[in-house]
Short mmCIF file of C-alpha atoms in Angstrom, two decimals:
data_model
loop_
_atom_site.label_atom_id
_atom_site.label_comp_id
_atom_site.label_asym_id
_atom_site.label_seq_id
_atom_site.Cartn_x
_atom_site.Cartn_y
_atom_site.Cartn_z
CA MET A 11 -21.01 -8.21 -3.86
CA GLN A 12 -21.31 -4.67 -2.45
CA SER A 13 -22.25 -4.04 1.05
CA ASN A 14 -25.86 -3.19 0.78
CA PRO A 15 -28.59 -1.69 3.09
CA PHE A 16 -30.67 -4.82 2.80
CA ASN A 17 -27.85 -6.68 4.79
CA ASN A 18 -29.48 -5.04 7.64
CA LEU A 19 -32.91 -6.50 7.16
CA PRO A 20 -34.35 -9.87 8.50
CA LYS A 21 -32.76 -12.62 6.50
CA ILE A 22 -35.11 -14.19 3.74
CA ASN A 23 -34.54 -17.84 3.36
CA LYS A 24 -34.05 -19.39 -0.01
CA ARG A 25 -37.51 -20.77 -0.23
CA ASP A 26 -39.26 -17.61 0.51
CA ALA A 27 -36.98 -15.59 -1.90
CA ILE A 28 -37.91 -18.00 -4.69
CA ASN A 29 -41.51 -17.85 -3.92
CA ILE A 30 -41.54 -14.08 -4.11
CA LEU A 31 -39.77 -14.15 -7.41
CA ARG A 32 -42.47 -16.42 -8.87
CA LYS A 33 -45.22 -14.28 -8.06
CA PRO A 34 -46.98 -12.23 -10.81
CA ILE A 35 -46.34 -8.50 -10.46
CA THR A 36 -50.01 -8.04 -9.73
CA GLU A 37 -49.90 -10.40 -6.67
CA VAL A 38 -46.82 -8.54 -5.13
CA LYS A 39 -47.55 -6.13 -2.48
CA PHE A 40 -44.54 -4.19 -2.50
CA LEU A 41 -42.31 -4.38 -5.60
CA ALA A 42 -39.09 -3.82 -3.52
CA ASP A 43 -39.68 -7.28 -2.23
CA TYR A 44 -38.36 -8.45 -5.76
CA TYR A 45 -34.95 -6.79 -5.38
CA LYS A 46 -34.89 -7.98 -1.86
CA ALA A 47 -35.55 -11.42 -3.05
CA VAL A 48 -32.96 -11.61 -5.61
CA PHE A 49 -30.25 -10.01 -3.05
CA HIS A 50 -30.85 -12.76 -0.74
CA LEU A 51 -30.93 -15.45 -3.22
CA PHE A 52 -27.29 -14.73 -4.08
CA ASN A 53 -26.37 -16.79 -0.88
CA PHE A 54 -28.10 -19.78 -2.24
CA PRO A 55 -26.34 -20.75 -5.52
CA SER A 56 -28.01 -23.65 -6.86
CA GLU A 57 -29.53 -24.71 -10.24
CA GLU A 58 -32.85 -23.96 -8.79
CA SER A 59 -32.10 -20.51 -7.97
CA GLU A 60 -30.44 -20.05 -11.51
CA ARG A 61 -33.70 -21.39 -13.12
CA VAL A 62 -35.62 -18.95 -10.99
CA LEU A 63 -33.50 -15.73 -11.93
CA ILE A 64 -33.42 -16.88 -15.47
CA ASP A 65 -37.33 -16.97 -15.48
CA PHE A 66 -37.43 -13.70 -13.81
CA ILE A 67 -35.24 -11.51 -16.25
CA LYS A 68 -37.37 -12.94 -19.14
CA TYR A 69 -40.13 -10.66 -18.34
CA ASP A 70 -40.16 -6.96 -18.66
CA TYR A 71 -42.33 -4.31 -16.94
CA GLU A 72 -42.10 -0.48 -16.83
CA LYS A 73 -42.07 -0.36 -13.10
CA LEU A 74 -38.71 0.90 -11.74
CA GLU A 75 -38.59 -1.34 -8.87
CA TYR A 76 -38.83 -4.38 -11.24
CA LYS A 77 -36.19 -3.06 -13.41
CA ILE A 78 -33.63 -2.54 -10.72
CA ALA A 79 -34.33 -6.11 -9.43
CA LYS A 80 -33.97 -7.56 -12.96
CA ARG A 81 -30.67 -5.77 -13.19
CA LYS A 82 -29.67 -7.13 -9.75
CA ALA A 83 -30.84 -10.67 -11.19
CA ILE A 84 -28.62 -10.36 -14.12
CA GLU A 85 -25.74 -9.48 -11.99
CA VAL A 86 -26.62 -12.65 -9.54
CA LEU A 87 -26.41 -15.07 -12.38
CA ALA A 88 -23.11 -13.56 -13.64
CA ASN A 89 -21.70 -14.18 -10.10
CA PHE A 90 -23.19 -17.69 -10.26
CA ASP A 91 -21.08 -18.05 -13.17
CA CYS A 92 -24.35 -19.39 -15.07
CA LYS A 93 -23.14 -19.78 -18.47
CA LYS A 94 -26.57 -20.87 -19.76
CA ALA A 95 -27.91 -17.49 -19.01
CA ILE A 96 -25.50 -15.77 -21.68
CA PRO A 97 -28.07 -16.30 -24.67
CA ILE A 98 -30.72 -14.44 -22.74
CA ILE A 99 -28.65 -11.75 -21.23
CA ALA A 100 -27.04 -11.05 -24.72
CA GLU A 101 -30.61 -10.15 -26.13
CA PHE A 102 -30.39 -7.26 -23.51
CA LEU A 103 -27.40 -5.75 -25.73
CA LYS A 104 -30.23 -4.66 -27.96
CA ASN A 105 -32.05 -2.46 -25.23
CA ASP A 106 -30.87 0.91 -26.45
CA ASP A 107 -33.63 2.45 -24.70
CA ASP A 108 -32.62 1.16 -21.20
CA GLU A 109 -28.84 2.06 -20.78
CA TYR A 110 -28.67 0.81 -17.26
CA LEU A 111 -29.64 -2.74 -18.14
CA LEU A 112 -27.38 -2.46 -21.24
CA GLU A 113 -24.46 -1.74 -18.78
CA THR A 114 -25.45 -4.67 -16.75
CA ALA A 115 -25.54 -7.08 -19.58
CA ILE A 116 -22.27 -5.84 -20.92
CA TRP A 117 -20.78 -6.32 -17.29
CA SER A 118 -22.23 -9.75 -16.77
CA LEU A 119 -21.31 -10.96 -20.19
CA GLY A 120 -17.77 -10.05 -19.22
CA LYS A 121 -17.95 -11.72 -15.98
CA LEU A 122 -19.19 -14.74 -17.47
CA LYS A 123 -16.30 -14.91 -19.84
CA CYS A 124 -18.58 -15.00 -22.97
CA ASN A 125 -16.73 -16.30 -26.14
CA ASP A 126 -19.78 -16.04 -28.63
CA ILE A 127 -18.19 -14.06 -31.56
CA ASN A 128 -21.64 -12.69 -32.43
CA VAL A 129 -22.17 -11.41 -28.84
CA ILE A 130 -18.69 -9.92 -28.77
CA ASN A 131 -19.02 -8.24 -32.03
CA LYS A 132 -22.27 -6.55 -30.71
CA ILE A 133 -20.38 -5.32 -27.66
CA CYS A 134 -17.71 -4.07 -29.93
CA SER A 135 -20.16 -2.24 -32.01
CA LEU A 136 -21.00 0.15 -29.12
CA LEU A 137 -17.62 1.74 -29.40
CA TYR A 138 -18.88 3.18 -32.54
CA LYS A 139 -22.16 4.66 -31.39
CA GLN A 140 -23.12 7.42 -28.85
CA PHE A 141 -22.96 5.10 -25.95
CA ASN A 142 -22.25 6.98 -22.55
CA ASN A 143 -20.15 4.09 -21.08
CA LYS A 144 -17.59 3.18 -23.34
CA ARG A 145 -15.38 2.62 -20.47
CA LEU A 146 -17.43 -0.34 -19.37
CA VAL A 147 -17.10 -1.68 -22.90
CA ILE A 148 -13.51 -1.37 -23.05
CA GLN A 149 -12.98 -3.16 -19.52
CA THR A 150 -15.30 -6.01 -20.72
CA LEU A 151 -13.35 -6.45 -23.94
CA THR A 152 -9.73 -6.43 -22.10
CA ASN A 153 -11.53 -8.87 -19.55
CA LEU A 154 -12.49 -11.14 -22.38
CA GLY A 155 -9.04 -10.81 -23.91
CA VAL A 156 -10.52 -9.37 -27.10
CA LYS A 157 -8.16 -7.64 -29.25
CA GLN A 158 -9.88 -7.02 -32.61
CA GLU A 159 -10.74 -3.33 -31.68
CA ILE A 160 -7.42 -2.49 -30.56
CA ASP A 161 -6.89 0.18 -33.04
CA LYS A 162 -10.26 1.91 -32.01
CA ILE A 163 -9.32 1.60 -28.43
CA ARG A 164 -5.97 3.21 -29.18
CA SER A 165 -7.74 6.05 -30.83
CA LEU A 166 -10.05 6.64 -27.96
CA SER A 167 -7.02 6.65 -25.64
CA ILE A 168 -5.84 10.04 -27.24
CA GLU A 169 -9.04 11.42 -28.36
CA LYS A 170 -9.64 15.11 -26.58
CA GLN A 171 -13.32 14.33 -26.21
CA SER A 172 -12.66 10.97 -24.34
CA SER A 173 -12.85 11.27 -20.60
CA ASN A 174 -10.15 10.40 -18.26
CA GLY A 175 -12.11 7.20 -17.39
CA VAL A 176 -12.21 6.27 -21.10
CA LYS A 177 -8.50 6.93 -21.52
CA GLY A 178 -7.49 5.16 -18.60
CA ALA A 179 -9.36 1.98 -19.55
CA SER A 180 -7.93 2.46 -23.20
CA ILE A 181 -4.55 2.62 -21.76
CA ALA A 182 -4.85 -0.40 -19.53
CA ALA A 183 -6.28 -2.20 -22.65
CA LEU A 184 -3.26 -1.37 -24.54
CA ILE A 185 -1.09 -2.58 -21.84
CA LYS A 186 -3.19 -5.89 -21.02
CA LEU A 187 -3.82 -6.66 -24.69
CA SER A 188 -1.04 -5.38 -26.86
CA GLY A 189 1.73 -5.57 -24.16
CA GLU A 190 2.52 -1.58 -24.54
CA VAL A 191 4.15 -1.57 -21.12
CA ASP A 192 5.60 1.94 -21.91
CA LYS A 193 2.25 3.40 -21.26
CA VAL A 194 2.09 2.36 -17.54
CA SER A 195 3.37 5.73 -16.64
CA ASP A 196 0.40 7.22 -18.39
CA LEU A 197 -1.88 5.17 -16.27
CA THR A 198 -0.17 6.30 -12.98
CA ASN A 199 -0.85 10.17 -13.86
CA PHE A 200 -4.52 9.51 -13.51
CA LEU A 201 -3.75 8.89 -9.86
CA GLN A 202 -2.80 12.57 -9.81
CA SER A 203 -6.13 13.82 -11.40
CA SER A 204 -8.01 16.70 -9.53
CA ASN A 205 -11.20 14.61 -9.95
CA GLN A 206 -11.35 12.04 -7.11
CA ASN A 207 -13.77 9.69 -9.16
CA ASP A 208 -10.98 9.74 -11.98
CA ARG A 209 -8.52 8.59 -9.29
CA HIS A 210 -10.78 5.99 -8.20
CA CYS A 211 -11.07 4.89 -11.76
CA ALA A 212 -7.28 4.72 -12.14
CA VAL A 213 -7.06 2.15 -9.49
CA GLN A 214 -9.43 -0.22 -11.39
CA ASP A 215 -7.30 0.38 -14.43
CA ILE A 216 -4.19 -0.38 -12.80
CA ILE A 217 -5.83 -3.58 -11.63
CA ASN A 218 -6.89 -4.37 -15.27
CA ALA A 219 -3.37 -3.63 -16.56
CA GLY A 220 -1.94 -5.86 -14.18
CA HIS A 221 1.20 -4.25 -13.70
CA LEU A 222 2.89 -4.33 -10.01
CA SER A 223 5.35 -1.56 -10.91
CA VAL A 224 2.84 0.98 -10.13
CA LEU A 225 2.60 0.17 -6.33
CA PRO A 226 5.02 2.71 -5.05
CA CYS A 227 2.90 5.48 -6.93
CA LEU A 228 -0.40 4.03 -5.94
CA VAL A 229 0.57 3.90 -2.27
CA LYS A 230 1.14 7.61 -1.97
CA ALA A 231 -1.96 8.39 -4.18
CA PRO A 232 -4.52 10.77 -2.30
CA ILE A 233 -7.13 8.04 -2.26
CA SER A 234 -8.79 5.93 0.33
CA PRO A 235 -6.81 3.11 1.50
CA SER A 236 -9.32 0.70 0.77
CA PHE A 237 -8.81 1.26 -2.91
CA LYS A 238 -5.17 0.69 -2.56
CA LEU A 239 -5.55 -2.54 -0.46
CA LYS A 240 -8.04 -3.87 -3.38
CA ALA A 241 -5.23 -3.20 -5.98
CA ILE A 242 -2.42 -4.92 -3.80
CA ASP A 243 -4.78 -7.78 -3.04
CA SER A 244 -5.66 -8.17 -6.83
CA LEU A 245 -2.27 -7.64 -8.16
CA TRP A 246 -0.07 -9.48 -5.76
CA SER A 247 -1.43 -13.17 -6.12
CA ASN A 248 1.53 -14.98 -4.67
CA GLU A 249 3.06 -15.42 -1.54
CA ILE A 250 6.16 -14.04 -2.12
CA LEU A 251 7.76 -10.67 -0.23
CA TYR A 252 9.49 -9.19 -3.19
CA TRP A 253 8.79 -8.05 -6.80
CA LYS A 254 11.83 -6.50 -8.23
CA ASN A 255 12.61 -3.72 -5.93
CA ILE A 256 9.20 -3.33 -4.61
CA ASN A 257 8.60 -5.08 -0.93
CA LEU A 258 4.94 -6.18 -0.40
CA ILE A 259 5.10 -5.91 3.47
CA GLU A 260 6.32 -2.64 3.47
CA SER A 261 3.52 -1.50 0.82
CA LEU A 262 0.86 -2.90 3.03
CA ASP A 263 2.52 -1.15 6.08
CA LEU A 264 2.45 2.28 4.32
CA VAL A 265 -1.24 1.90 3.45
CA ILE A 266 -2.40 0.74 6.64
CA ILE A 267 -0.34 3.22 8.73
CA ASP A 268 -1.54 5.59 6.22
CA ASN A 269 0.85 8.70 7.32
CA PRO A 270 -0.36 11.77 5.46
CA LYS A 271 3.31 12.98 5.49
CA ILE A 272 3.88 10.41 2.51
CA ILE A 273 0.83 11.21 0.53
CA ASN A 274 1.45 13.08 -2.81
CA THR A 275 -1.43 15.74 -2.32
CA LEU A 276 -2.69 17.76 -5.14
CA GLY A 277 -2.69 21.61 -4.80
CA ILE A 278 -5.72 23.15 -3.78
CA ASN A 279 -6.95 26.75 -4.34
CA ASN A 280 -7.82 28.95 -1.35
CA PHE A 281 -7.04 26.30 1.16
CA LYS A 282 -6.82 28.28 4.39
CA LYS A 283 -4.34 27.48 7.22
CA ASP A 284 -6.47 28.10 10.44
CA LEU A 285 -7.54 25.22 12.79
CA VAL A 286 -11.14 25.81 12.44
CA PHE A 287 -11.02 25.33 8.52
CA LEU A 288 -8.66 22.26 8.80
CA ILE A 289 -10.77 20.40 11.01
CA ASP A 290 -13.61 21.08 8.89
CA GLN A 291 -11.77 19.72 5.98
CA LEU A 292 -11.72 16.34 7.77
CA PHE A 293 -15.40 15.86 6.99
CA HIS A 294 -14.83 16.41 3.27
CA THR A 295 -15.54 13.44 0.95
CA ASP A 296 -12.34 14.15 -1.16
CA PHE A 297 -9.51 12.34 0.54
CA ASN A 298 -7.06 14.78 -1.04
CA ARG A 299 -8.46 17.65 0.90
CA CYS A 300 -8.35 15.30 4.15
CA TYR A 301 -4.76 14.39 3.52
CA GLN A 302 -3.80 18.15 2.80
CA SER A 303 -5.71 19.19 5.98
CA MET A 304 -3.76 16.40 8.09
CA LYS A 305 -0.34 17.65 6.97
CA GLU A 306 -1.26 21.32 7.65
CA LEU A 307 -2.56 20.17 11.13
CA ASP A 308 0.84 18.44 11.90
CA LYS A 309 2.59 21.95 12.06
CA PHE A 310 0.49 23.34 14.74
CA PRO A 311 0.89 22.68 18.46
CA ALA A 312 -0.40 19.16 19.49
CA ASP A 313 -2.48 20.56 22.33
CA GLU A 314 -4.21 23.09 20.10
CA VAL A 315 -5.10 20.52 17.52
CA LEU A 316 -6.29 18.42 20.37
CA TYR A 317 -8.56 20.76 21.57
CA TYR A 318 -10.35 21.45 18.21
CA LEU A 319 -10.58 17.71 17.39
CA ASN A 320 -12.07 17.19 20.89
CA LYS A 321 -14.53 20.07 20.33
CA ASN A 322 -15.72 18.59 16.87
CA TRP A 323 -15.80 15.00 18.30
CA ASP A 324 -19.52 14.66 18.75
CA ARG A 325 -20.11 16.04 15.09
CA ALA A 326 -17.59 13.44 13.93
CA LYS A 327 -19.27 10.42 15.69
CA SER A 328 -22.21 10.72 13.00
CA ASP A 329 -19.73 10.67 10.07
CA TYR A 330 -17.58 7.49 9.73
CA GLY A 331 -15.48 8.96 6.96
CA ALA A 332 -14.60 11.92 9.26
CA LEU A 333 -13.87 9.49 12.26
CA TYR A 334 -11.16 7.92 10.19
CA PHE A 335 -9.42 11.00 9.73
CA PHE A 336 -9.99 12.04 13.32
CA ALA A 337 -8.47 8.87 14.55
CA ASN A 338 -5.53 9.50 12.42
CA ALA A 339 -5.13 12.81 13.65
CA TYR A 340 -5.05 11.40 17.11
CA LYS A 341 -2.23 9.20 15.77
CA LEU A 342 -0.05 12.19 14.73
CA LEU A 343 -0.62 13.55 18.11
CA ILE A 344 0.32 10.28 20.01
CA ASP A 345 3.75 10.52 17.59
CA LYS A 346 4.31 13.76 19.28
CA LYS A 347 4.25 12.31 22.79
CA LEU A 348 1.05 14.00 23.57
CA SER A 349 -0.96 11.76 25.87
CA ASP A 350 -4.59 12.33 26.94
CA ASN A 351 -7.11 9.91 28.53
CA SER A 352 -9.90 11.28 26.29
CA ILE A 353 -8.14 9.69 23.18
CA LEU A 354 -8.24 6.28 24.72
CA GLU A 355 -12.11 6.73 25.55
CA LYS A 356 -12.46 7.63 22.06
CA VAL A 357 -10.81 4.60 20.94
CA GLU A 358 -12.97 2.21 23.16
CA PHE A 359 -15.83 3.81 21.36
CA LEU A 360 -14.54 3.01 17.88
CA LEU A 361 -13.56 -0.35 18.77
CA SER A 362 -17.13 -1.12 20.17
CA ASP A 363 -19.52 -3.63 18.80
CA SER A 364 -21.90 -0.76 17.71
CA TRP A 365 -19.77 -0.44 14.51
CA PRO A 366 -19.20 -3.03 11.65
CA ASN A 367 -15.86 -4.60 11.71
CA TYR A 368 -14.96 -3.42 8.18
CA MET A 369 -15.29 0.32 9.29
CA LYS A 370 -12.15 1.79 7.85
CA PHE A 371 -11.19 3.54 11.16
CA LYS A 372 -11.19 0.33 13.10
CA SER A 373 -7.51 -0.49 11.96
CA SER A 374 -6.34 3.17 13.23
CA ALA A 375 -8.11 2.47 16.51
CA ILE A 376 -6.26 -0.80 16.97
CA GLN A 377 -3.03 0.99 16.45
CA ILE A 378 -3.93 3.83 18.83
CA LEU A 379 -4.76 1.19 21.55
CA GLY A 380 -1.45 -0.46 21.14
CA TYR A 381 0.34 2.77 21.38
CA LEU A 382 -1.60 3.95 24.65
CA ASN A 383 -2.30 0.98 26.75
CA ASP A 384 -0.27 -2.36 26.35
CA ASN A 385 -2.50 -4.28 28.93
CA LYS A 386 -5.58 -3.42 26.97
CA PHE A 387 -4.05 -4.09 23.65
CA TYR A 388 -2.55 -7.58 25.10
CA ASN A 389 -6.17 -8.46 26.56
CA ASN A 390 -7.70 -8.14 23.22
CA ILE A 391 -5.01 -9.73 21.15
CA GLU A 392 -7.13 -12.95 20.96
CA VAL A 393 -9.94 -11.00 19.81
CA PHE A 394 -7.72 -9.23 17.01
CA SER A 395 -6.34 -12.70 15.82
CA ASP A 396 -9.51 -14.31 15.72
CA GLU A 397 -11.13 -14.43 12.11
CA LYS A 398 -14.46 -14.92 13.35
CA LEU A 399 -14.41 -11.88 16.02
CA THR A 400 -12.29 -9.65 13.73
CA PRO A 401 -13.29 -10.80 10.23
CA TYR A 402 -11.69 -7.91 8.24
CA TRP A 403 -8.31 -8.76 7.50
CA LYS A 404 -6.91 -5.12 7.60
CA ASN A 405 -7.74 -5.06 11.37
CA ARG A 406 -5.91 -8.24 12.05
CA TYR A 407 -2.93 -6.91 10.12
CA ALA A 408 -3.11 -3.72 12.19
CA ALA A 409 -2.60 -5.57 15.31
CA LEU A 410 0.52 -7.15 13.88
CA LEU A 411 1.72 -3.71 12.93
CA VAL A 412 1.42 -2.93 16.83
CA LEU A 413 3.04 -6.06 17.85
CA GLN A 414 6.15 -5.58 15.47
CA ASN A 415 7.15 -2.63 17.75
CA LYS A 416 6.71 -4.55 20.98
CA GLN A 417 9.75 -6.47 22.80
CA ILE A 418 11.13 -9.32 20.80
CA HIS A 419 10.09 -12.10 23.25
CA ILE A 420 6.36 -10.54 23.40
CA LYS A 421 5.99 -10.02 19.75
CA LYS A 422 6.93 -13.31 18.70
CA GLY A 423 4.82 -15.15 21.01
CA PHE A 424 1.70 -13.35 19.92
CA ALA A 425 2.68 -13.38 16.28
CA LYS A 426 2.13 -17.28 16.34
CA LEU A 427 -1.41 -16.57 16.67
CA PHE A 428 -1.69 -15.15 13.26
CA LEU A 429 0.44 -17.75 11.44
CA ASN A 430 -2.33 -19.94 10.21
CA ASP A 431 -4.60 -17.10 9.03
CA SER A 432 -6.68 -17.55 6.10
CA HIS A 433 -5.53 -14.44 4.57
CA ARG A 434 -1.99 -14.52 2.86
CA PHE A 435 -0.96 -10.99 3.95
CA ILE A 436 -1.55 -11.73 7.56
CA ARG A 437 0.39 -14.99 7.31
CA LEU A 438 3.28 -13.22 5.71
CA LYS A 439 3.52 -10.45 8.10
CA ALA A 440 3.00 -12.72 11.16
CA LYS A 441 6.02 -14.80 9.59
CA GLU A 442 8.14 -11.64 9.23
CA ILE A 443 7.66 -10.94 12.95
CA SER A 444 8.43 -14.52 13.95
CA LEU A 445 11.42 -14.25 12.09
CA THR A 446 12.92 -10.99 13.43
#
């Protein structure tokens, strides 16, 4: 499940959620309560929860809030792996007038590994209709291992009118279903698309294709590290360090350190080279622009960059995306041996409990802390190694990145704290440090 604003609301227990979903629409004061109830019922998988959700999706009302809750209920049933919901969900494939419901049904049937040939044929038929999300259809057929439309999918992979998203999903299907591994390079080309959404779609296509050979290209792509880590986590399922000439730990290190110098950024028209413009680009939603700005900032004197970063810090504090690149920009300055007490104060702000643990800048802040102040880092090492206190594995890995550069007797001792971690990447990194 994706992070959701309902996570910040008071929790609803199972009984309250069920009672809300059983209420007729005329008796519900706030229709948004339906969605809230469905969302929280996800935390209580059971036969009773499944029955209530199945009953809920059988009804149809024109109210938008109900439609949204209904789609979420279908998604939750799929996540519950509720096979008995398949016939009911399959009925929604007829809903040509509600494309969002149709898309949810397709995704859910793929998640549920539906093997009903009649249902599969209905999904296949959408490839021949004026359906906006053929990418999802192709992904679902790939997930289900359905090969009967491989020729149609091949044609979609080369049609001029096909979007990059459809082409990428089609290429992934050809690789996965037909073993056409010669097309892997075509798939990686989308990582260099000028459109960031196309680059993001390419990551999912790489995951669906199931080929580790693309990791060197993926690591250097101008996209968020979270997409890269998702791909590595999905593709690298075993506790092995090498696949052919690709080193897992080296790949993870590169992604989490995230040095902009190794990123293959794309050319940008009218990209100015003055500090005011470059700092402003760190607030951009396109990571390619942010990485290009970081490369240019690295060419300026460190004290000038520090001045402009500090000048814009208050503005960055309200933009967690910008905070990530500000933190990484401070890392670049530290690499140049610049030392400033204000950086340590900012690190303490980033590591404070006022921010959720999964914020992407936390791992950068941990690295900076380790570079600037050994005592504060070591005083927090038990926090960084504790899965309850540091639940996001990327942050625990960042602490190990700091440790690997410390004196041998220190790093080996502290690395032992991570050896029994629940995440295989943490165990492998801790083991590597312990053996060096």
